[in-house]
């Protein structure tokens, strides 16, 4: 059973449909465990989403249930993707919204990778 307040994994969420090829995406990277693609509503010059191929609803779920090799593979892929996009020198931001208070919209675990310009403060004050 998934971990987090988001309930059971919805196999028809938009990222599940991208993984099945039912919805197109602008792919950046893919291996056996990970897919990365450009966000459809970019919030920075570089805004890429990195997702595991297996069904986890959130970071809480992924961190609790994914295997060590899967977590290591995901983390290394994330670093490689950022490097390949040329972000290492100037820097970048990695962010994952988990659950209601974070405003998670898509219930398939994903990490946002932002870069390409100064990104400003981490959160708006207040
Ligand atoms: P979150 O609020 O963390 O769940 O972020 C979900 C992200 O998915 C948002 O930044 C959306 O713009 C993005 N998104 C939604 N549908 C698509 C899609 N079909 N292709 C690429 N990105 C998408």
mmCIF file with all atom_site columns, N, CA and C and ligand atoms in Angstrom, residues 14-15 18 23-26 37-43 47 49 57 95-99 102-112 114, ligand 1:
data_model
loop_
_atom_site.group_PDB
_atom_site.id
_atom_site.type_symbol
_atom_site.label_atom_id
_atom_site.label_alt_id
_atom_site.label_comp_id
_atom_site.label_asym_id
_atom_site.label_entity_id
_atom_site.label_seq_id
_atom_site.pdbx_PDB_ins_code
_atom_site.Cartn_x
_atom_site.Cartn_y
_atom_site.Cartn_z
_atom_site.occupancy
_atom_site.B_iso_or_equiv
_atom_site.pdbx_formal_charge
_atom_site.auth_seq_id
_atom_site.auth_comp_id
_atom_site.auth_asym_id
_atom_site.auth_atom_id
_atom_site.pdbx_PDB_model_num
ATOM   1   N N   . UNK A 1 14  ? -1.425 11.493 -15.005 1.00 0.00 ? 14  UNK A N   1
ATOM   2   C CA  . UNK A 1 14  ? -0.825 11.947 -16.263 1.00 0.00 ? 14  UNK A CA  1
ATOM   3   C C   . UNK A 1 14  ? 0.581  11.366 -16.483 1.00 0.00 ? 14  UNK A C   1
ATOM   4   N N   . UNK A 1 15  ? 1.343  11.168 -15.420 1.00 0.00 ? 15  UNK A N   1
ATOM   5   C CA  . UNK A 1 15  ? 2.697  10.636 -15.628 1.00 0.00 ? 15  UNK A CA  1
ATOM   6   C C   . UNK A 1 15  ? 2.659  9.136  -15.935 1.00 0.00 ? 15  UNK A C   1
ATOM   7   N N   . UNK A 1 18  ? 2.035  9.129  -19.539 1.00 0.00 ? 18  UNK A N   1
ATOM   8   C CA  . UNK A 1 18  ? 3.264  9.431  -20.292 1.00 0.00 ? 18  UNK A CA  1
ATOM   9   C C   . UNK A 1 18  ? 4.153  8.194  -20.341 1.00 0.00 ? 18  UNK A C   1
ATOM   10  N N   . UNK A 1 23  ? 0.459  9.732  -23.748 1.00 0.00 ? 23  UNK A N   1
ATOM   11  C CA  . UNK A 1 23  ? 0.573  11.196 -23.829 1.00 0.00 ? 23  UNK A CA  1
ATOM   12  C C   . UNK A 1 23  ? 2.032  11.485 -24.192 1.00 0.00 ? 23  UNK A C   1
ATOM   13  N N   . UNK A 1 24  ? 2.264  12.418 -25.126 1.00 0.00 ? 24  UNK A N   1
ATOM   14  C CA  . UNK A 1 24  ? 3.652  12.709 -25.511 1.00 0.00 ? 24  UNK A CA  1
ATOM   15  C C   . UNK A 1 24  ? 4.380  13.505 -24.432 1.00 0.00 ? 24  UNK A C   1
ATOM   16  N N   . UNK A 1 25  ? 5.689  13.433 -24.466 1.00 0.00 ? 25  UNK A N   1
ATOM   17  C CA  . UNK A 1 25  ? 6.497  14.283 -23.599 1.00 0.00 ? 25  UNK A CA  1
ATOM   18  C C   . UNK A 1 25  ? 7.769  14.641 -24.356 1.00 0.00 ? 25  UNK A C   1
ATOM   19  N N   . UNK A 1 26  ? 8.420  15.720 -23.902 1.00 0.00 ? 26  UNK A N   1
ATOM   20  C CA  . UNK A 1 26  ? 9.717  16.103 -24.483 1.00 0.00 ? 26  UNK A CA  1
ATOM   21  C C   . UNK A 1 26  ? 10.801 15.465 -23.627 1.00 0.00 ? 26  UNK A C   1
ATOM   22  N N   . UNK A 1 37  ? 11.692 14.469 -18.434 1.00 0.00 ? 37  UNK A N   1
ATOM   23  C CA  . UNK A 1 37  ? 11.096 15.211 -19.552 1.00 0.00 ? 37  UNK A CA  1
ATOM   24  C C   . UNK A 1 37  ? 10.840 16.647 -19.120 1.00 0.00 ? 37  UNK A C   1
ATOM   25  N N   . UNK A 1 38  ? 10.705 17.534 -20.100 1.00 0.00 ? 38  UNK A N   1
ATOM   26  C CA  . UNK A 1 38  ? 10.456 18.942 -19.805 1.00 0.00 ? 38  UNK A CA  1
ATOM   27  C C   . UNK A 1 38  ? 9.049  19.127 -19.242 1.00 0.00 ? 38  UNK A C   1
ATOM   28  N N   . UNK A 1 39  ? 8.950  19.983 -18.206 1.00 0.00 ? 39  UNK A N   1
ATOM   29  C CA  . UNK A 1 39  ? 7.640  20.332 -17.663 1.00 0.00 ? 39  UNK A CA  1
ATOM   30  C C   . UNK A 1 39  ? 6.840  21.105 -18.728 1.00 0.00 ? 39  UNK A C   1
ATOM   31  N N   . UNK A 1 40  ? 5.564  20.821 -18.802 1.00 0.00 ? 40  UNK A N   1
ATOM   32  C CA  . UNK A 1 40  ? 4.717  21.440 -19.824 1.00 0.00 ? 40  UNK A CA  1
ATOM   33  C C   . UNK A 1 40  ? 4.468  22.921 -19.530 1.00 0.00 ? 40  UNK A C   1
ATOM   34  N N   . UNK A 1 41  ? 4.599  23.328 -18.262 1.00 0.00 ? 41  UNK A N   1
ATOM   35  C CA  . UNK A 1 41  ? 4.433  24.748 -17.872 1.00 0.00 ? 41  UNK A CA  1
ATOM   36  C C   . UNK A 1 41  ? 5.688  25.190 -17.128 1.00 0.00 ? 41  UNK A C   1
ATOM   37  N N   . UNK A 1 42  ? 6.780  25.448 -17.883 1.00 0.00 ? 42  UNK A N   1
ATOM   38  C CA  . UNK A 1 42  ? 8.069  25.694 -17.218 1.00 0.00 ? 42  UNK A CA  1
ATOM   39  C C   . UNK A 1 42  ? 8.059  26.949 -16.355 1.00 0.00 ? 42  UNK A C   1
ATOM   40  N N   . UNK A 1 43  ? 8.681  26.828 -15.193 1.00 0.00 ? 43  UNK A N   1
ATOM   41  C CA  . UNK A 1 43  ? 8.776  27.940 -14.243 1.00 0.00 ? 43  UNK A CA  1
ATOM   42  C C   . UNK A 1 43  ? 10.193 28.508 -14.201 1.00 0.00 ? 43  UNK A C   1
ATOM   43  N N   . UNK A 1 47  ? 13.346 23.508 -16.768 1.00 0.00 ? 47  UNK A N   1
ATOM   44  C CA  . UNK A 1 47  ? 12.406 22.926 -15.791 1.00 0.00 ? 47  UNK A CA  1
ATOM   45  C C   . UNK A 1 47  ? 12.086 21.512 -16.275 1.00 0.00 ? 47  UNK A C   1
ATOM   46  N N   . UNK A 1 49  ? 11.252 17.415 -15.245 1.00 0.00 ? 49  UNK A N   1
ATOM   47  C CA  . UNK A 1 49  ? 10.683 16.504 -14.250 1.00 0.00 ? 49  UNK A CA  1
ATOM   48  C C   . UNK A 1 49  ? 11.384 15.157 -14.368 1.00 0.00 ? 49  UNK A C   1
ATOM   49  N N   . UNK A 1 57  ? 3.422  7.009  -5.332  1.00 0.00 ? 57  UNK A N   1
ATOM   50  C CA  . UNK A 1 57  ? 2.556  8.196  -5.377  1.00 0.00 ? 57  UNK A CA  1
ATOM   51  C C   . UNK A 1 57  ? 3.287  9.477  -5.002  1.00 0.00 ? 57  UNK A C   1
ATOM   52  N N   . UNK A 1 95  ? 13.550 19.880 -6.318  1.00 0.00 ? 95  UNK A N   1
ATOM   53  C CA  . UNK A 1 95  ? 12.396 20.061 -5.421  1.00 0.00 ? 95  UNK A CA  1
ATOM   54  C C   . UNK A 1 95  ? 11.380 18.953 -5.680  1.00 0.00 ? 95  UNK A C   1
ATOM   55  N N   . UNK A 1 96  ? 10.794 18.456 -4.611  1.00 0.00 ? 96  UNK A N   1
ATOM   56  C CA  . UNK A 1 96  ? 9.681  17.514 -4.766  1.00 0.00 ? 96  UNK A CA  1
ATOM   57  C C   . UNK A 1 96  ? 8.532  17.936 -3.854  1.00 0.00 ? 96  UNK A C   1
ATOM   58  N N   . UNK A 1 97  ? 7.380  18.169 -4.433  1.00 0.00 ? 97  UNK A N   1
ATOM   59  C CA  . UNK A 1 97  ? 6.189  18.453 -3.642  1.00 0.00 ? 97  UNK A CA  1
ATOM   60  C C   . UNK A 1 97  ? 5.597  17.136 -3.170  1.00 0.00 ? 97  UNK A C   1
ATOM   61  N N   . UNK A 1 98  ? 5.351  17.053 -1.872  1.00 0.00 ? 98  UNK A N   1
ATOM   62  C CA  . UNK A 1 98  ? 4.806  15.816 -1.279  1.00 0.00 ? 98  UNK A CA  1
ATOM   63  C C   . UNK A 1 98  ? 3.513  16.149 -0.551  1.00 0.00 ? 98  UNK A C   1
ATOM   64  N N   . UNK A 1 99  ? 2.383  15.731 -1.131  1.00 0.00 ? 99  UNK A N   1
ATOM   65  C CA  . UNK A 1 99  ? 1.109  15.837 -0.443  1.00 0.00 ? 99  UNK A CA  1
ATOM   66  C C   . UNK A 1 99  ? 0.457  17.214 -0.508  1.00 0.00 ? 99  UNK A C   1
ATOM   67  N N   . UNK A 1 102 ? 2.123  20.749 0.310   1.00 0.00 ? 102 UNK A N   1
ATOM   68  C CA  . UNK A 1 102 ? 3.111  21.158 -0.698  1.00 0.00 ? 102 UNK A CA  1
ATOM   69  C C   . UNK A 1 102 ? 2.461  21.427 -2.050  1.00 0.00 ? 102 UNK A C   1
ATOM   70  N N   . UNK A 1 103 ? 1.174  21.135 -2.164  1.00 0.00 ? 103 UNK A N   1
ATOM   71  C CA  . UNK A 1 103 ? 0.469  21.377 -3.426  1.00 0.00 ? 103 UNK A CA  1
ATOM   72  C C   . UNK A 1 103 ? 0.804  20.376 -4.503  1.00 0.00 ? 103 UNK A C   1
ATOM   73  N N   . UNK A 1 104 ? 1.124  19.140 -4.118  1.00 0.00 ? 104 UNK A N   1
ATOM   74  C CA  . UNK A 1 104 ? 1.427  18.120 -5.137  1.00 0.00 ? 104 UNK A CA  1
ATOM   75  C C   . UNK A 1 104 ? 0.203  17.902 -6.019  1.00 0.00 ? 104 UNK A C   1
ATOM   76  N N   . UNK A 1 105 ? 0.396  18.096 -7.329  1.00 0.00 ? 105 UNK A N   1
ATOM   77  C CA  . UNK A 1 105 ? -0.722 17.973 -8.276  1.00 0.00 ? 105 UNK A CA  1
ATOM   78  C C   . UNK A 1 105 ? -0.799 16.585 -8.889  1.00 0.00 ? 105 UNK A C   1
ATOM   79  N N   . UNK A 1 106 ? 0.348  16.038 -9.222  1.00 0.00 ? 106 UNK A N   1
ATOM   80  C CA  . UNK A 1 106 ? 0.358  14.756 -9.938  1.00 0.00 ? 106 UNK A CA  1
ATOM   81  C C   . UNK A 1 106 ? 0.795  13.664 -8.965  1.00 0.00 ? 106 UNK A C   1
ATOM   82  N N   . UNK A 1 107 ? -0.077 12.660 -8.739  1.00 0.00 ? 107 UNK A N   1
ATOM   83  C CA  . UNK A 1 107 ? 0.212  11.651 -7.725  1.00 0.00 ? 107 UNK A CA  1
ATOM   84  C C   . UNK A 1 107 ? 1.081  10.498 -8.229  1.00 0.00 ? 107 UNK A C   1
ATOM   85  N N   . UNK A 1 108 ? 2.172  10.871 -8.890  1.00 0.00 ? 108 UNK A N   1
ATOM   86  C CA  . UNK A 1 108 ? 3.247  9.923  -9.239  1.00 0.00 ? 108 UNK A CA  1
ATOM   87  C C   . UNK A 1 108 ? 4.521  10.655 -8.838  1.00 0.00 ? 108 UNK A C   1
ATOM   88  N N   . UNK A 1 109 ? 5.326  10.052 -7.947  1.00 0.00 ? 109 UNK A N   1
ATOM   89  C CA  . UNK A 1 109 ? 6.508  10.736 -7.414  1.00 0.00 ? 109 UNK A CA  1
ATOM   90  C C   . UNK A 1 109 ? 7.329  11.365 -8.537  1.00 0.00 ? 109 UNK A C   1
ATOM   91  N N   . UNK A 1 110 ? 7.700  12.621 -8.337  1.00 0.00 ? 110 UNK A N   1
ATOM   92  C CA  . UNK A 1 110 ? 8.540  13.313 -9.309  1.00 0.00 ? 110 UNK A CA  1
ATOM   93  C C   . UNK A 1 110 ? 9.371  14.365 -8.611  1.00 0.00 ? 110 UNK A C   1
ATOM   94  N N   . UNK A 1 111 ? 10.504 14.637 -9.218  1.00 0.00 ? 111 UNK A N   1
ATOM   95  C CA  . UNK A 1 111 ? 11.397 15.691 -8.749  1.00 0.00 ? 111 UNK A CA  1
ATOM   96  C C   . UNK A 1 111 ? 11.460 16.749 -9.843  1.00 0.00 ? 111 UNK A C   1
ATOM   97  N N   . UNK A 1 112 ? 11.301 18.007 -9.432  1.00 0.00 ? 112 UNK A N   1
ATOM   98  C CA  . UNK A 1 112 ? 11.490 19.134 -10.355 1.00 0.00 ? 112 UNK A CA  1
ATOM   99  C C   . UNK A 1 112 ? 12.968 19.509 -10.340 1.00 0.00 ? 112 UNK A C   1
ATOM   100 N N   . UNK A 1 114 ? 15.196 22.613 -11.604 1.00 0.00 ? 114 UNK A N   1
ATOM   101 C CA  . UNK A 1 114 ? 15.110 23.989 -12.111 1.00 0.00 ? 114 UNK A CA  1
ATOM   102 C C   . UNK A 1 114 ? 16.506 24.547 -12.319 1.00 0.00 ? 114 UNK A C   1
HETATM 103 P P1  . LIG B 2 .   ? 3.513  19.044 -8.737  1.00 0.00 ? 1   LIG B P1  1
HETATM 104 O O1  . LIG B 2 .   ? 2.683  20.233 -8.383  1.00 0.00 ? 1   LIG B O1  1
HETATM 105 O O2  . LIG B 2 .   ? 4.805  18.979 -7.958  1.00 0.00 ? 1   LIG B O2  1
HETATM 106 O O3  . LIG B 2 .   ? 2.715  17.757 -8.646  1.00 0.00 ? 1   LIG B O3  1
HETATM 107 O O4  . LIG B 2 .   ? 3.970  19.245 -10.221 1.00 0.00 ? 1   LIG B O4  1
HETATM 108 C C1  . LIG B 2 .   ? 3.338  18.674 -11.322 1.00 0.00 ? 1   LIG B C1  1
HETATM 109 C C2  . LIG B 2 .   ? 3.977  19.251 -12.544 1.00 0.00 ? 1   LIG B C2  1
HETATM 110 O O5  . LIG B 2 .   ? 3.605  18.466 -13.653 1.00 0.00 ? 1   LIG B O5  1
HETATM 111 C C3  . LIG B 2 .   ? 3.581  20.691 -12.855 1.00 0.00 ? 1   LIG B C3  1
HETATM 112 O O6  . LIG B 2 .   ? 4.750  21.516 -12.873 1.00 0.00 ? 1   LIG B O6  1
HETATM 113 C C4  . LIG B 2 .   ? 2.929  20.581 -14.240 1.00 0.00 ? 1   LIG B C4  1
HETATM 114 O O7  . LIG B 2 .   ? 3.206  21.686 -15.083 1.00 0.00 ? 1   LIG B O7  1
HETATM 115 C C5  . LIG B 2 .   ? 3.535  19.305 -14.765 1.00 0.00 ? 1   LIG B C5  1
HETATM 116 N N1  . LIG B 2 .   ? 2.768  18.614 -15.786 1.00 0.00 ? 1   LIG B N1  1
HETATM 117 C C6  . LIG B 2 .   ? 1.456  18.313 -15.764 1.00 0.00 ? 1   LIG B C6  1
HETATM 118 N N2  . LIG B 2 .   ? 1.085  17.651 -16.881 1.00 0.00 ? 1   LIG B N2  1
HETATM 119 C C7  . LIG B 2 .   ? 2.216  17.539 -17.633 1.00 0.00 ? 1   LIG B C7  1
HETATM 120 C C8  . LIG B 2 .   ? 2.504  16.963 -18.898 1.00 0.00 ? 1   LIG B C8  1
HETATM 121 N N3  . LIG B 2 .   ? 1.565  16.358 -19.650 1.00 0.00 ? 1   LIG B N3  1
HETATM 122 N N4  . LIG B 2 .   ? 3.771  17.030 -19.378 1.00 0.00 ? 1   LIG B N4  1
HETATM 123 C C9  . LIG B 2 .   ? 4.736  17.637 -18.644 1.00 0.00 ? 1   LIG B C9  1
HETATM 124 N N5  . LIG B 2 .   ? 4.532  18.196 -17.433 1.00 0.00 ? 1   LIG B N5  1
HETATM 125 C C10 . LIG B 2 .   ? 3.280  18.159 -16.933 1.00 0.00 ? 1   LIG B C10 1
#
